[in-house]
Amino acid sequence: MITAYTDFKNIPSNGIYNTILCKKGDKDVVLKQLREPYASQAKYKSVQHKEYTYGKKIDSPYVVKYLGEEDLPDYGHVLVTEYVEARSLAVYLSEGHSDEEKIDMIKSIAEALNSLHQLNLICGVLNPYTIMVTCQDDRPVITELRGTYNNTIDEPADYQKYISPEQKDGTITVDRRTDIYSIGVLMRDMGLTLSYDSIIKKCCSIGRNDRFYDCDDLIMNLHGSYKRSNTNIRVNPQVLAVLAIAVVTAAVVWLGVSNLDKLAEVFNTEKNEATEQTSADTITNESENVAAVGEKTDSFAKQSTTAAAKGNDFSSIVSPNVKETLDKVYQPYIEERQSGMTLNTYKSRLRPLRSQVKKAYKDIARDLGSITDDERQIFDNLFAEYNKQKQQEFATCAPLK
């Protein structure tokens, strides 16, 4: 039988797959073939097919591109992916990188996971063998996806310690915090200094509600700009609906959206997502994390609400808190730029920065409690105006390399 594939060469690999480098026409591609004993088991064949179905939806520079699945002579059923000139994360870590370089890599991996989580997808099999690091720019590329569909699949021994407890026991549906657990184990393996110990412990918490809420939350802590309160506040579904409105308003503040039809469309999306989440058992626990407030005091909330009720100068009360909060958000980014930043690094910082700004808006809005429409407008204007100043400061505080 004539095949379009030539020049087959085995690549050392771990896990359930043999990996084969070959050419399809004049293009280098990689074949992923189930190795024994997995190849003879129906459940692993199902995993292989689902991985392709899952992976072909993703278009991200941080995830290998899935090109197809085929049956080939001598190789059987294989997944076909793009070839990336890279080495495994395990090899990268053996190269003697500094703590700063390792943390930069962890941030990049968190960004890679965000590209999945934003699509409501997870990796589910994150470890030093399923992450490749490009030779040209040290960009992490995730090469294997397991998603939420394989809780009962037994992973190879080399993968076991990176798998979260809830994924191992298969009793609940896994979510993005499964990937955060894996990042924590990666950080622990890196032998980082004690200054990162609390972050690693939080990532690796047995209870997933004790981990970071998402990768943006993790990145904030790696930047040293945000600390969650140790107090968990239980939030009911009605409060989640209010938070959904706050998210939309924050988007208006950040993006300058003025079209009411577009705003209504965004709000309906946020509201529907909140409604769907509250129907799941796991979201009750997640809402505790959403409600966690970083370095805020109850006294400010009481002061703001009382002042609004009495008709005091609302602006003079809100303005200092807006400035203090946004200063804390922007400060590590500004300091990083002042110490030397490339254009690519600057671009990579914009998305997590936006996420922090939105969270800051929600925190202050929640602390204000019940306020009038006029007071809400005052708050929105103050927040937007000062955020614009900080944006400009970050954009111009130092030249890019």
Short mmCIF file of C-alpha atoms in Angstrom, two decimals, residues 32-193:
data_model
loop_
_atom_site.label_atom_id
_atom_site.label_comp_id
_atom_site.label_asym_id
_atom_site.label_seq_id
_atom_site.Cartn_x
_atom_site.Cartn_y
_atom_site.Cartn_z
CA LYS A 32 1.09 9.23 18.23
CA GLN A 33 0.62 5.47 18.42
CA LEU A 34 -0.77 3.65 21.47
CA ARG A 35 1.96 1.46 22.94
CA GLU A 36 1.33 -1.91 24.57
CA PRO A 37 -0.43 -2.81 26.77
CA TYR A 38 -2.66 0.20 26.04
CA ALA A 39 -3.10 -0.48 22.30
CA SER A 40 -5.07 -3.69 22.94
CA GLN A 41 -7.54 -2.10 25.38
CA ALA A 42 -10.76 -0.54 24.09
CA LYS A 43 -10.85 2.20 26.73
CA TYR A 44 -7.47 3.55 25.63
CA LYS A 45 -8.51 3.46 21.99
CA SER A 46 -11.46 5.59 23.06
CA VAL A 47 -9.11 7.97 24.89
CA GLN A 48 -6.99 8.28 21.75
CA HIS A 49 -9.99 9.18 19.60
CA LYS A 50 -11.38 11.61 22.16
CA GLU A 51 -8.02 13.34 22.41
CA TYR A 52 -8.15 14.11 18.70
CA THR A 53 -11.79 15.24 18.89
CA TYR A 54 -10.84 17.45 21.82
CA GLY A 55 -7.55 18.74 20.43
CA LYS A 56 -8.65 19.66 16.90
CA LYS A 57 -10.87 22.40 18.36
CA ILE A 58 -7.90 24.25 19.82
CA ASP A 59 -5.88 26.86 17.97
CA SER A 60 -3.24 28.16 20.34
CA PRO A 61 0.53 28.75 20.11
CA TYR A 62 0.76 26.90 23.43
CA VAL A 63 -0.93 23.68 22.29
CA VAL A 64 0.34 21.33 19.58
CA LYS A 65 -1.91 21.33 16.51
CA TYR A 66 -3.84 18.12 15.87
CA LEU A 67 -3.86 17.47 12.14
CA GLY A 68 -5.81 14.21 11.89
CA GLU A 69 -6.16 10.54 12.84
CA GLU A 70 -5.44 7.74 10.42
CA ASP A 71 -4.78 4.03 10.06
CA LEU A 72 -1.28 3.40 8.70
CA PRO A 73 0.45 0.16 7.63
CA ASP A 74 2.75 -1.16 10.39
CA TYR A 75 1.59 1.54 12.81
CA GLY A 76 -2.15 1.01 13.09
CA HIS A 77 -4.38 3.82 14.31
CA VAL A 78 -2.41 7.02 14.97
CA LEU A 79 -2.98 10.66 15.79
CA VAL A 80 -1.16 13.09 13.52
CA THR A 81 0.15 16.33 15.05
CA GLU A 82 2.42 19.13 13.98
CA TYR A 83 6.15 18.79 14.64
CA VAL A 84 7.64 21.40 16.96
CA GLU A 85 11.39 21.92 17.17
CA ALA A 86 11.63 21.56 20.93
CA ARG A 87 12.82 19.53 23.89
CA SER A 88 10.73 18.24 26.76
CA LEU A 89 10.25 20.28 29.91
CA ALA A 90 12.17 17.53 31.74
CA VAL A 91 15.20 18.24 29.52
CA TYR A 92 14.73 22.01 29.91
CA LEU A 93 14.84 21.66 33.70
CA SER A 94 18.05 19.63 33.49
CA GLU A 95 19.82 22.54 31.79
CA GLY A 96 20.57 24.40 35.03
CA HIS A 97 18.20 27.35 34.74
CA SER A 98 17.91 29.98 37.48
CA ASP A 99 14.90 30.34 39.77
CA GLU A 100 13.88 33.44 37.83
CA GLU A 101 13.94 31.52 34.55
CA LYS A 102 12.01 28.63 36.10
CA ILE A 103 9.32 30.97 37.42
CA ASP A 104 9.07 32.64 34.01
CA MET A 105 8.51 29.17 32.57
CA ILE A 106 5.79 28.42 35.15
CA LYS A 107 4.08 31.70 34.24
CA SER A 108 4.23 30.74 30.57
CA ILE A 109 2.78 27.30 31.34
CA ALA A 110 -0.01 29.00 33.28
CA GLU A 111 -0.66 31.17 30.22
CA ALA A 112 -0.71 28.02 28.10
CA LEU A 113 -3.31 26.49 30.39
CA ASN A 114 -5.34 29.70 30.25
CA SER A 115 -5.64 29.24 26.49
CA LEU A 116 -7.44 25.98 27.29
CA HIS A 117 -9.39 27.14 30.33
CA GLN A 118 -10.83 30.10 28.42
CA LEU A 119 -12.48 27.52 26.15
CA ASN A 120 -13.75 25.62 29.21
CA LEU A 121 -11.21 22.88 28.45
CA ILE A 122 -8.48 21.42 30.62
CA CYS A 123 -5.26 19.53 29.96
CA GLY A 124 -5.73 16.81 32.57
CA VAL A 125 -2.31 15.24 31.98
CA LEU A 126 0.21 18.00 32.65
CA ASN A 127 3.75 16.86 33.48
CA PRO A 128 7.37 17.30 32.27
CA TYR A 129 6.83 14.79 29.46
CA THR A 130 3.68 16.31 27.95
CA ILE A 131 5.10 19.84 27.80
CA MET A 132 7.65 20.65 25.14
CA VAL A 133 9.79 23.80 25.28
CA THR A 134 10.62 25.34 21.91
CA CYS A 135 14.29 25.67 21.03
CA GLN A 136 13.90 29.12 19.50
CA ASP A 137 12.11 31.08 22.23
CA ASP A 138 11.57 28.69 25.19
CA ARG A 139 7.81 28.70 24.63
CA PRO A 140 5.92 25.84 26.33
CA VAL A 141 3.77 23.70 24.06
CA ILE A 142 1.33 21.17 25.53
CA THR A 143 1.49 17.98 23.48
CA GLU A 144 -1.07 15.78 25.17
CA LEU A 145 -4.65 16.41 26.27
CA ARG A 146 -6.83 14.25 28.40
CA GLY A 147 -9.64 16.65 29.31
CA THR A 148 -12.46 15.70 31.64
CA TYR A 149 -13.32 12.37 30.09
CA ASN A 150 -10.74 9.96 31.52
CA ASN A 151 -11.05 10.01 35.30
CA THR A 152 -10.95 6.21 35.44
CA ILE A 153 -8.00 5.76 33.05
CA ASP A 154 -4.85 4.50 34.76
CA GLU A 155 -1.97 6.78 33.87
CA PRO A 156 1.60 5.46 33.50
CA ALA A 157 3.81 5.51 36.61
CA ASP A 158 5.81 8.52 35.37
CA TYR A 159 2.60 10.57 35.29
CA GLN A 160 1.06 9.50 38.58
CA LYS A 161 2.41 12.12 40.98
CA TYR A 162 1.26 14.99 38.76
CA ILE A 163 -2.37 13.84 38.81
CA SER A 164 -4.73 15.51 41.28
CA PRO A 165 -6.46 13.43 43.98
CA GLU A 166 -9.90 14.04 42.51
CA GLN A 167 -8.74 12.87 39.08
CA LYS A 168 -7.26 9.71 40.57
CA ASP A 169 -10.37 8.68 42.48
CA GLY A 170 -12.75 9.69 39.69
CA THR A 171 -15.55 10.63 42.09
CA ILE A 172 -16.14 14.17 40.79
CA THR A 173 -15.79 15.94 37.47
CA VAL A 174 -12.35 17.49 37.14
CA ASP A 175 -11.93 21.18 36.39
CA ARG A 176 -9.15 23.74 35.86
CA ARG A 177 -7.92 23.28 39.43
CA THR A 178 -6.75 19.81 38.41
CA ASP A 179 -4.21 21.51 36.13
CA ILE A 180 -3.24 23.91 38.91
CA TYR A 181 -2.42 20.92 41.13
CA SER A 182 -0.10 19.64 38.40
CA ILE A 183 1.64 23.02 38.14
CA GLY A 184 2.28 22.89 41.88
CA VAL A 185 3.97 19.50 41.58
CA LEU A 186 6.09 20.84 38.70
CA MET A 187 7.17 23.77 40.88
CA ARG A 188 7.99 21.40 43.74
CA ASP A 189 10.15 19.33 41.41
CA MET A 190 12.05 22.44 40.36
CA GLY A 191 13.63 22.85 43.80
CA LEU A 192 12.66 26.51 44.10
CA THR A 193 13.59 28.63 47.10
#
